[in-house]
């Protein structure tokens, strides 16, 4: 097999990236190392041979490793990084090319095929993940242009998301059979927290005097969320009844009394819901009801965004306010009833 020349610039960049990661180089040290390699081997050609490790074979792994490292440094959660990795690995299995050689048509074919097996929302999430990844490749100089930019968002089906009524939510309170259930349901009604946020609440982060909680939201963004007097009463009663010492507001019943898992929290909510004919209700349903209730009462949408912990108002508007059936009914009753 004839020897082939290796792209020196790519080889040097690969070597420097590995060194920089292992030795924790700063940008000045990286540039200096690159200058040394370039000047030292300026008149030398590199060729591949059968006994050499193929740069192409390890190229994808290096790019992925660098991407994941950058996301971790940016504070992106492991669960989100895992979704990026799943989208990228799915693309590589379907296309079977080096990442630097993948073009817009390759990605378009992959998305169209992927869309046949999943919902449009899931396919859109995959497209968004790939866009973030290839934008990283463009920014880092692996490719000249992000090939996903030319692929438009997939038009999602507009489905009505059910907003539970005030009566249904109130009936959940009445259906609670112990202190833990009523404390949990009242907290959800009072705050609209995500299930992961409820699971992670530490007792030290609850201020019962001010009736506020320091909440750790998505993207490691903290916010302060108030809760009602009724909620305070039920939380205190639950902690007195449980008789277990734990750092968490809601803890498991087994030692070492760690946090109550998100799965268990949703199971409790669904068990209470089943007693009043709402077996499919989840923690997120309370979140939607909470936002729509504030919206119905003409609370400033920006304040609703802040309480929910959304970084983008578009998210608040799209998923929590624009389809508020309660507000439509309320306005209809006032002006047309």
Coordinates of C-alpha atoms in Angstrom, one line a residue:
X1 CA 0.0 0.0 0.0
X2 CA 1.4 3.4 -1.0
X3 CA 2.3 5.7 1.8
X4 CA 0.1 8.8 2.1
X5 CA 1.0 12.2 3.4
X6 CA -0.6 13.3 6.7
X7 CA -2.0 16.7 7.1
X8 CA 0.6 18.3 9.4
X9 CA -1.6 21.1 10.6
X10 CA -4.3 18.7 11.7
X11 CA -1.7 16.4 13.3
X12 CA -0.2 19.2 15.3
X13 CA -3.6 20.5 16.4
X14 CA -4.6 17.1 17.6
X15 CA -1.3 16.7 19.5
X16 CA -1.7 20.1 21.1
X17 CA -5.3 19.5 22.2
X18 CA -4.3 16.3 23.9
X19 CA -1.3 18.0 25.6
X20 CA -3.4 21.0 26.6
X21 CA -6.0 18.7 28.2
X22 CA -3.5 16.6 30.1
X23 CA -1.2 19.5 31.1
X24 CA -3.9 22.2 31.6
X25 CA -2.3 24.6 29.2
X26 CA -3.7 28.1 28.9
X27 CA -4.3 29.8 25.5
X28 CA -0.8 31.4 25.5
X29 CA 0.9 28.0 26.2
X30 CA -1.2 26.4 23.5
X31 CA -0.2 29.0 20.9
X32 CA 3.5 28.7 22.0
X33 CA 3.5 24.9 21.6
X34 CA 1.9 25.2 18.2
X35 CA 4.5 27.7 17.1
X36 CA 7.3 25.3 18.3
X37 CA 5.9 22.3 16.4
X38 CA 5.3 24.3 13.2
X39 CA 8.8 25.8 13.1
X40 CA 10.6 22.6 14.1
X41 CA 8.9 20.4 11.5
X42 CA 8.4 23.1 8.8
X43 CA 10.5 21.2 6.2
X44 CA 9.4 17.7 7.2
X45 CA 6.7 15.7 5.5
X46 CA 4.7 13.1 7.5
X47 CA 3.6 9.9 5.9
X48 CA 1.3 7.1 7.1
X49 CA 2.3 3.5 7.2
X50 CA 0.7 0.2 8.2
X51 CA 2.3 0.2 11.6
X52 CA 1.1 3.8 12.5
X53 CA -2.1 4.5 14.3
X54 CA -4.5 6.1 11.7
X55 CA -5.2 9.7 12.6
X56 CA -8.6 9.4 10.8
X57 CA -9.6 6.4 13.0
X58 CA -9.1 8.4 16.2
X59 CA -10.3 11.7 14.9
X60 CA -13.9 11.3 15.8
X61 CA -13.1 10.2 19.3
X62 CA -10.8 13.2 19.9
X63 CA -13.5 15.6 18.6
X64 CA -16.2 14.0 20.8
X65 CA -13.9 14.0 23.8
X66 CA -13.1 17.7 23.3
X67 CA -16.8 18.6 22.9
X68 CA -17.8 16.7 26.0
X69 CA -15.0 18.3 28.0
X70 CA -16.0 21.8 26.9
X71 CA -19.7 21.1 27.8
X72 CA -18.6 19.9 31.3
X73 CA -16.5 23.0 31.8
X74 CA -19.5 25.1 30.9
X75 CA -21.5 23.4 33.6
X76 CA -23.8 21.4 31.4
X77 CA -25.4 18.6 33.3
X78 CA -24.4 15.0 32.5
X79 CA -28.0 14.1 31.4
X80 CA -27.8 16.8 28.7
X81 CA -24.4 15.7 27.6
X82 CA -25.7 12.2 27.3
X83 CA -28.4 13.4 24.9
X84 CA -25.8 15.2 22.8
X85 CA -23.7 12.0 22.7
X86 CA -26.8 9.9 21.7
X87 CA -27.6 12.2 18.8
X88 CA -24.0 12.2 17.5
X89 CA -23.6 8.5 17.8
X90 CA -26.9 7.9 16.0
X91 CA -25.7 10.1 13.2
X92 CA -22.3 8.3 12.9
X93 CA -24.0 4.9 12.8
X94 CA -26.3 6.0 10.0
X95 CA -23.7 7.9 7.9
X96 CA -20.5 6.0 8.7
X97 CA -18.2 8.9 7.9
X98 CA -15.5 10.9 9.7
X99 CA -17.2 13.9 11.4
X100 CA -15.2 16.4 9.4
X101 CA -16.5 14.9 6.2
X102 CA -20.2 15.0 7.0
X103 CA -22.2 17.5 5.0
X104 CA -25.7 19.0 5.0
X105 CA -27.2 16.2 2.8
X106 CA -25.9 13.5 5.1
X107 CA -27.5 15.1 8.1
X108 CA -30.7 15.8 6.2
X109 CA -31.0 12.1 5.2
X110 CA -30.3 11.1 8.8
X111 CA -33.0 13.4 10.3
X112 CA -35.6 12.4 7.7
X113 CA -35.0 8.7 8.5
X114 CA -34.9 9.3 12.3
X115 CA -38.2 11.2 12.1
X116 CA -39.9 8.1 10.8
X117 CA -39.4 6.3 14.2
X118 CA -39.9 9.2 16.7
X119 CA -42.1 12.2 17.3
X120 CA -41.4 15.5 15.6
X121 CA -40.5 16.9 19.0
X122 CA -37.8 14.2 19.5
X123 CA -36.5 14.7 16.0
X124 CA -36.3 18.4 16.6
X125 CA -34.3 17.9 19.8
X126 CA -31.9 15.7 17.8
X127 CA -31.5 18.4 15.2
X128 CA -30.8 20.9 17.9
X129 CA -28.2 18.7 19.5
X130 CA -26.4 18.2 16.2
X131 CA -26.5 21.9 15.6
X132 CA -24.8 22.6 18.9
X133 CA -22.2 20.0 18.2
X134 CA -21.3 21.1 14.6
X135 CA -21.3 24.7 15.7
X136 CA -18.6 23.7 18.2
X137 CA -16.7 22.0 15.4
X138 CA -16.9 25.2 13.3
X139 CA -15.9 27.4 16.3
X140 CA -12.9 25.1 17.1
X141 CA -11.7 25.1 13.5
X142 CA -12.4 21.4 12.7
X143 CA -14.7 22.4 9.8
X144 CA -15.3 25.6 7.8
X145 CA -19.1 25.8 8.2
X146 CA -21.7 24.2 10.4
X147 CA -23.7 21.9 8.0
X148 CA -26.8 21.9 10.2
X149 CA -27.4 25.7 9.7
X150 CA -29.1 25.0 6.4
X151 CA -31.6 22.5 7.9
X152 CA -34.7 24.2 9.1
X153 CA -36.5 23.3 12.3
X154 CA -39.0 20.5 11.9
X155 CA -42.6 21.8 12.1
X156 CA -44.1 20.3 15.2
X157 CA -47.7 19.2 15.5
X158 CA -49.7 21.7 17.6
X159 CA -51.4 19.7 20.3
X160 CA -53.5 21.1 23.1
X161 CA -51.8 20.5 26.5
X162 CA -54.4 20.0 29.1
X163 CA -54.5 22.5 31.9
X164 CA -56.1 21.0 35.0
X165 CA -59.0 23.0 36.6
X166 CA -58.9 24.7 40.0
X167 CA -61.5 22.2 41.2
X168 CA -59.3 19.2 40.1
X169 CA -56.2 20.6 41.8
X170 CA -58.2 21.4 45.0
X171 CA -59.5 17.8 44.9
X172 CA -55.9 16.6 45.0
X173 CA -55.5 18.3 48.4
X174 CA -58.6 16.6 49.7
X175 CA -57.5 13.2 48.5
X176 CA -54.2 13.2 50.5
X177 CA -54.0 10.5 53.2
X178 CA -50.9 11.5 55.2
X179 CA -48.7 14.5 56.1
X180 CA -46.1 13.8 53.4
X181 CA -48.7 13.7 50.7
X182 CA -50.4 17.0 51.7
X183 CA -47.0 18.7 52.2
X184 CA -45.9 17.6 48.7
X185 CA -49.1 18.5 46.9
X186 CA -49.3 21.9 48.7
X187 CA -45.7 22.7 47.7
X188 CA -46.4 21.9 44.1
X189 CA -49.6 24.0 44.1
X190 CA -47.8 26.9 45.9
X191 CA -44.5 27.0 43.8
X192 CA -44.8 25.2 40.5
X193 CA -41.4 23.6 40.9
X194 CA -39.9 20.9 38.6
X195 CA -39.8 17.4 40.0
X196 CA -35.9 17.5 40.1
X197 CA -36.0 20.7 42.0
X198 CA -38.4 19.3 44.6
X199 CA -36.1 16.2 45.0
X200 CA -33.0 18.4 45.6
X201 CA -34.4 20.8 48.2
X202 CA -32.2 20.9 51.3
X203 CA -33.7 21.9 54.6
X204 CA -30.9 24.5 55.0
X205 CA -32.3 26.2 51.8
X206 CA -35.8 26.6 53.2
X207 CA -36.5 29.8 55.1
X208 CA -39.7 29.2 57.0
X209 CA -39.8 32.7 58.5
X210 CA -39.7 34.4 55.0
X211 CA -41.6 31.4 53.4
X212 CA -39.0 31.1 50.6
X213 CA -36.8 28.3 49.1
X214 CA -33.5 28.6 47.3
X215 CA -34.1 26.5 44.3
X216 CA -31.3 25.0 42.1
X217 CA -32.8 25.1 38.6
X218 CA -31.6 24.0 35.1
X219 CA -28.2 25.1 34.0
X220 CA -27.1 25.5 37.7
X221 CA -29.2 28.7 37.9
X222 CA -30.4 29.4 41.4
X223 CA -33.5 31.4 42.2
X224 CA -35.7 32.2 45.3
X225 CA -39.2 30.9 45.2
X226 CA -41.9 31.8 47.7
X227 CA -44.5 29.5 49.2
X228 CA -47.8 30.0 50.9
X229 CA -48.7 30.0 54.6
X230 CA -50.7 26.9 54.1
X231 CA -47.8 25.2 52.5
X232 CA -45.6 26.2 55.5
X233 CA -48.0 24.7 57.9
X234 CA -48.1 21.3 56.1
X235 CA -44.3 21.2 55.6
X236 CA -43.7 21.7 59.3
X237 CA -46.3 19.1 60.2
X238 CA -44.7 16.6 57.8
X239 CA -41.3 17.1 59.3
X240 CA -42.6 16.6 62.8
X241 CA -44.4 13.4 61.9
X242 CA -41.6 11.7 59.9
X243 CA -39.3 11.4 62.9
X244 CA -36.2 11.1 60.7
X245 CA -33.1 13.3 60.6
X246 CA -32.3 14.2 57.0
X247 CA -30.6 17.1 55.1
X248 CA -33.4 17.0 52.6
X249 CA -36.9 18.5 52.8
X250 CA -38.4 15.3 51.4
X251 CA -36.4 12.2 52.3
X252 CA -36.7 8.5 51.8
X253 CA -37.9 6.1 54.5
X254 CA -34.7 4.1 54.5
X255 CA -31.3 4.9 55.9
X256 CA -29.3 7.0 55.3
X257 CA -32.5 9.0 54.6
X258 CA -31.4 10.6 51.4
X259 CA -33.5 12.7 49.1
X260 CA -36.7 11.4 47.7
X261 CA -36.2 10.4 44.1
X262 CA -38.0 12.0 41.2
X263 CA -39.6 8.7 40.3
X264 CA -41.0 8.3 43.9
X265 CA -42.3 11.9 43.9
X266 CA -44.2 11.3 40.7
X267 CA -45.5 8.0 42.0
X268 CA -46.9 9.8 45.1
X269 CA -48.6 12.4 42.9
X270 CA -50.1 9.8 40.6
X271 CA -51.4 7.7 43.6
X272 CA -53.1 10.8 45.0
X273 CA -54.5 11.6 41.5
X274 CA -55.8 8.1 41.0
X275 CA -58.1 8.6 44.0
X276 CA -59.9 11.5 42.3
X277 CA -59.9 10.1 38.8
X278 CA -56.7 11.7 37.6
X279 CA -54.2 8.8 37.3
X280 CA -52.1 10.4 34.6
X281 CA -51.3 13.6 36.5
X282 CA -47.7 14.4 37.1
X283 CA -45.6 17.0 38.9
X284 CA -45.3 18.9 35.6
X285 CA -49.1 19.2 35.4
X286 CA -49.0 21.2 38.6
X287 CA -46.3 23.5 37.0
X288 CA -48.5 24.2 34.1
X289 CA -51.5 24.8 36.3
X290 CA -49.5 27.1 38.5
X291 CA -48.3 29.3 35.6
X292 CA -51.8 29.4 34.0
X293 CA -53.3 30.4 37.4
X294 CA -50.9 33.3 37.8
X295 CA -51.5 34.3 34.1
X296 CA -55.3 34.2 34.7
X297 CA -54.8 36.5 37.7
X298 CA -52.9 39.0 35.4
X299 CA -49.5 38.5 37.0
X300 CA -46.7 40.1 34.9
X301 CA -45.5 37.3 32.5
X302 CA -41.9 38.3 33.2
X303 CA -42.5 37.6 36.9
X304 CA -44.0 34.2 36.0
X305 CA -40.9 33.5 33.9
X306 CA -38.7 34.3 36.9
X307 CA -40.7 32.1 39.3
X308 CA -40.6 29.2 36.9
X309 CA -36.9 29.6 36.3
X310 CA -37.0 29.9 32.5
X311 CA -33.9 31.5 30.9
X312 CA -36.0 32.4 27.8
X313 CA -39.4 34.1 27.9
X314 CA -40.3 32.2 24.7
X315 CA -40.4 29.0 26.7
X316 CA -42.8 30.5 29.3
X317 CA -45.0 31.9 26.5
X318 CA -45.0 28.8 24.3
X319 CA -45.6 26.1 26.9
X320 CA -47.3 27.8 29.8
X321 CA -49.2 30.9 28.9
X322 CA -50.3 31.0 25.3
X323 CA -52.6 27.9 25.6
X324 CA -54.0 28.7 29.1
X325 CA -57.5 27.3 28.8
X326 CA -58.3 28.6 32.3
X327 CA -57.6 32.2 31.2
X328 CA -59.8 31.8 28.1
X329 CA -62.6 30.4 30.2
X330 CA -62.2 33.1 32.8
X331 CA -62.4 35.9 30.2
X332 CA -65.3 34.3 28.5
X333 CA -67.2 34.1 31.8
X334 CA -66.5 37.7 32.6
X335 CA -67.4 39.2 29.2
X336 CA -69.6 36.8 27.5
X337 CA -71.3 34.9 30.4

